[in-house]
Amino acid sequence: MTENRLHLTQHYSIPKEELLTTEQIFSRVYKALAEKGYDPVNQIVGYIMSGDPTYITSHNNARGIIAKVERDELIEEAVRFYIDNKLR
């Protein structure tokens, strides 16, 4: 029976990657760091300042998630949030 199907084209689809906003990335990374007992603010600042991914836990794929956004975009989002919520 398998031999009869060899001439057929197989269909394979790659699952689409979830697109996250910078806010969602901060939230997920913060939560993963807190769950592992780290100080999330210190760890995220260390990552942004150094670019060293080992500041971010691999728990719940936090390291992979934060690597999807440029560090300057993280800073921009944090500054925008601060200004919008503290200075206006």
PDB file of C-alpha atoms in Angstrom:
ATOM      1  CA  MET A   1       0.000   0.000   0.000  1.00  0.00           C
ATOM      2  CA  THR A   2       2.847   2.416   0.814  1.00  0.00           C
ATOM      3  CA  GLU A   3       4.408   1.777  -2.592  1.00  0.00           C
ATOM      4  CA  ASN A   4       1.226   2.998  -4.279  1.00  0.00           C
ATOM      5  CA  ARG A   5       1.562   6.365  -2.508  1.00  0.00           C
ATOM      6  CA  LEU A   6       5.236   7.012  -3.297  1.00  0.00           C
ATOM      7  CA  HIS A   7       4.360   9.133  -6.327  1.00  0.00           C
ATOM      8  CA  LEU A   8       2.203  11.490  -4.251  1.00  0.00           C
ATOM      9  CA  THR A   9       3.639  14.770  -3.009  1.00  0.00           C
ATOM     10  CA  GLN A  10       3.762  14.974   0.746  1.00  0.00           C
ATOM     11  CA  HIS A  11       2.600  18.148   2.448  1.00  0.00           C
ATOM     12  CA  TYR A  12       4.578  19.502   5.381  1.00  0.00           C
ATOM     13  CA  SER A  13       3.845  22.736   7.167  1.00  0.00           C
ATOM     14  CA  ILE A  14       6.116  24.457   9.620  1.00  0.00           C
ATOM     15  CA  PRO A  15       4.296  25.835  12.663  1.00  0.00           C
ATOM     16  CA  LYS A  16       4.255  29.633  12.669  1.00  0.00           C
ATOM     17  CA  GLU A  17       6.315  31.283  15.332  1.00  0.00           C
ATOM     18  CA  GLU A  18       4.379  33.307  17.865  1.00  0.00           C
ATOM     19  CA  LEU A  19       5.021  37.017  17.439  1.00  0.00           C
ATOM     20  CA  LEU A  20       5.420  38.774  20.768  1.00  0.00           C
ATOM     21  CA  THR A  21       5.382  42.463  21.568  1.00  0.00           C
ATOM     22  CA  THR A  22       8.248  43.929  23.553  1.00  0.00           C
ATOM     23  CA  GLU A  23       5.868  44.244  26.495  1.00  0.00           C
ATOM     24  CA  GLN A  24       5.023  40.529  26.289  1.00  0.00           C
ATOM     25  CA  ILE A  25       8.722  39.674  26.082  1.00  0.00           C
ATOM     26  CA  PHE A  26       9.505  41.745  29.195  1.00  0.00           C
ATOM     27  CA  SER A  27       6.597  40.102  31.000  1.00  0.00           C
ATOM     28  CA  ARG A  28       7.539  36.525  30.135  1.00  0.00           C
ATOM     29  CA  VAL A  29      11.231  37.022  30.862  1.00  0.00           C
ATOM     30  CA  TYR A  30      10.468  38.796  34.151  1.00  0.00           C
ATOM     31  CA  LYS A  31       8.174  35.961  35.224  1.00  0.00           C
ATOM     32  CA  ALA A  32      10.693  33.244  34.287  1.00  0.00           C
ATOM     33  CA  LEU A  33      13.473  34.987  36.213  1.00  0.00           C
ATOM     34  CA  ALA A  34      11.248  35.461  39.272  1.00  0.00           C
ATOM     35  CA  GLU A  35      10.158  31.806  39.159  1.00  0.00           C
ATOM     36  CA  LYS A  36      13.809  30.745  39.289  1.00  0.00           C
ATOM     37  CA  GLY A  37      14.496  33.047  42.257  1.00  0.00           C
ATOM     38  CA  TYR A  38      16.485  35.750  40.474  1.00  0.00           C
ATOM     39  CA  ASP A  39      16.020  39.501  40.837  1.00  0.00           C
ATOM     40  CA  PRO A  40      14.436  40.106  37.405  1.00  0.00           C
ATOM     41  CA  VAL A  41      15.307  43.809  37.208  1.00  0.00           C
ATOM     42  CA  ASN A  42      18.995  43.232  37.965  1.00  0.00           C
ATOM     43  CA  GLN A  43      19.207  40.323  35.525  1.00  0.00           C
ATOM     44  CA  ILE A  44      17.491  42.189  32.691  1.00  0.00           C
ATOM     45  CA  VAL A  45      19.677  45.261  33.251  1.00  0.00           C
ATOM     46  CA  GLY A  46      22.771  43.031  33.227  1.00  0.00           C
ATOM     47  CA  TYR A  47      21.660  41.519  29.930  1.00  0.00           C
ATOM     48  CA  ILE A  48      20.878  44.879  28.331  1.00  0.00           C
ATOM     49  CA  MET A  49      24.167  46.432  29.470  1.00  0.00           C
ATOM     50  CA  SER A  50      26.435  43.532  28.540  1.00  0.00           C
ATOM     51  CA  GLY A  51      24.607  41.604  25.848  1.00  0.00           C
ATOM     52  CA  ASP A  52      25.531  38.422  27.701  1.00  0.00           C
ATOM     53  CA  PRO A  53      22.582  36.024  27.367  1.00  0.00           C
ATOM     54  CA  THR A  54      23.603  34.107  30.490  1.00  0.00           C
ATOM     55  CA  TYR A  55      21.995  36.863  32.570  1.00  0.00           C
ATOM     56  CA  ILE A  56      18.664  35.432  31.392  1.00  0.00           C
ATOM     57  CA  THR A  57      17.512  31.999  32.494  1.00  0.00           C
ATOM     58  CA  SER A  58      16.630  29.412  29.892  1.00  0.00           C
ATOM     59  CA  HIS A  59      13.585  28.523  32.037  1.00  0.00           C
ATOM     60  CA  ASN A  60      10.413  28.731  29.912  1.00  0.00           C
ATOM     61  CA  ASN A  61      12.623  29.689  26.936  1.00  0.00           C
ATOM     62  CA  ALA A  62      13.158  33.179  28.399  1.00  0.00           C
ATOM     63  CA  ARG A  63      16.662  33.418  26.915  1.00  0.00           C
ATOM     64  CA  GLY A  64      15.381  32.519  23.465  1.00  0.00           C
ATOM     65  CA  ILE A  65      12.475  34.927  23.748  1.00  0.00           C
ATOM     66  CA  ILE A  66      14.557  37.939  24.792  1.00  0.00           C
ATOM     67  CA  ALA A  67      17.090  37.257  22.035  1.00  0.00           C
ATOM     68  CA  LYS A  68      14.364  37.917  19.454  1.00  0.00           C
ATOM     69  CA  VAL A  69      14.387  41.638  20.182  1.00  0.00           C
ATOM     70  CA  GLU A  70      17.327  44.011  19.906  1.00  0.00           C
ATOM     71  CA  ARG A  71      18.634  45.366  23.199  1.00  0.00           C
ATOM     72  CA  ASP A  72      18.158  48.971  22.088  1.00  0.00           C
ATOM     73  CA  GLU A  73      14.480  48.174  21.475  1.00  0.00           C
ATOM     74  CA  LEU A  74      14.215  46.907  25.058  1.00  0.00           C
ATOM     75  CA  ILE A  75      15.716  50.160  26.329  1.00  0.00           C
ATOM     76  CA  GLU A  76      13.420  52.214  24.110  1.00  0.00           C
ATOM     77  CA  GLU A  77      10.346  50.375  25.391  1.00  0.00           C
ATOM     78  CA  ALA A  78      11.418  50.780  29.028  1.00  0.00           C
ATOM     79  CA  VAL A  79      12.089  54.512  28.602  1.00  0.00           C
ATOM     80  CA  ARG A  80       8.806  55.039  26.742  1.00  0.00           C
ATOM     81  CA  PHE A  81       6.895  53.193  29.488  1.00  0.00           C
ATOM     82  CA  TYR A  82       8.599  55.222  32.216  1.00  0.00           C
ATOM     83  CA  ILE A  83       7.897  58.528  30.513  1.00  0.00           C
ATOM     84  CA  ASP A  84       4.287  57.638  29.708  1.00  0.00           C
ATOM     85  CA  ASN A  85       3.562  56.424  33.241  1.00  0.00           C
ATOM     86  CA  LYS A  86       5.728  58.599  35.457  1.00  0.00           C
ATOM     87  CA  LEU A  87       6.223  61.912  33.690  1.00  0.00           C
ATOM     88  CA  ARG A  88       2.898  62.616  32.000  1.00  0.00           C
TER      89      ARG A  88
END
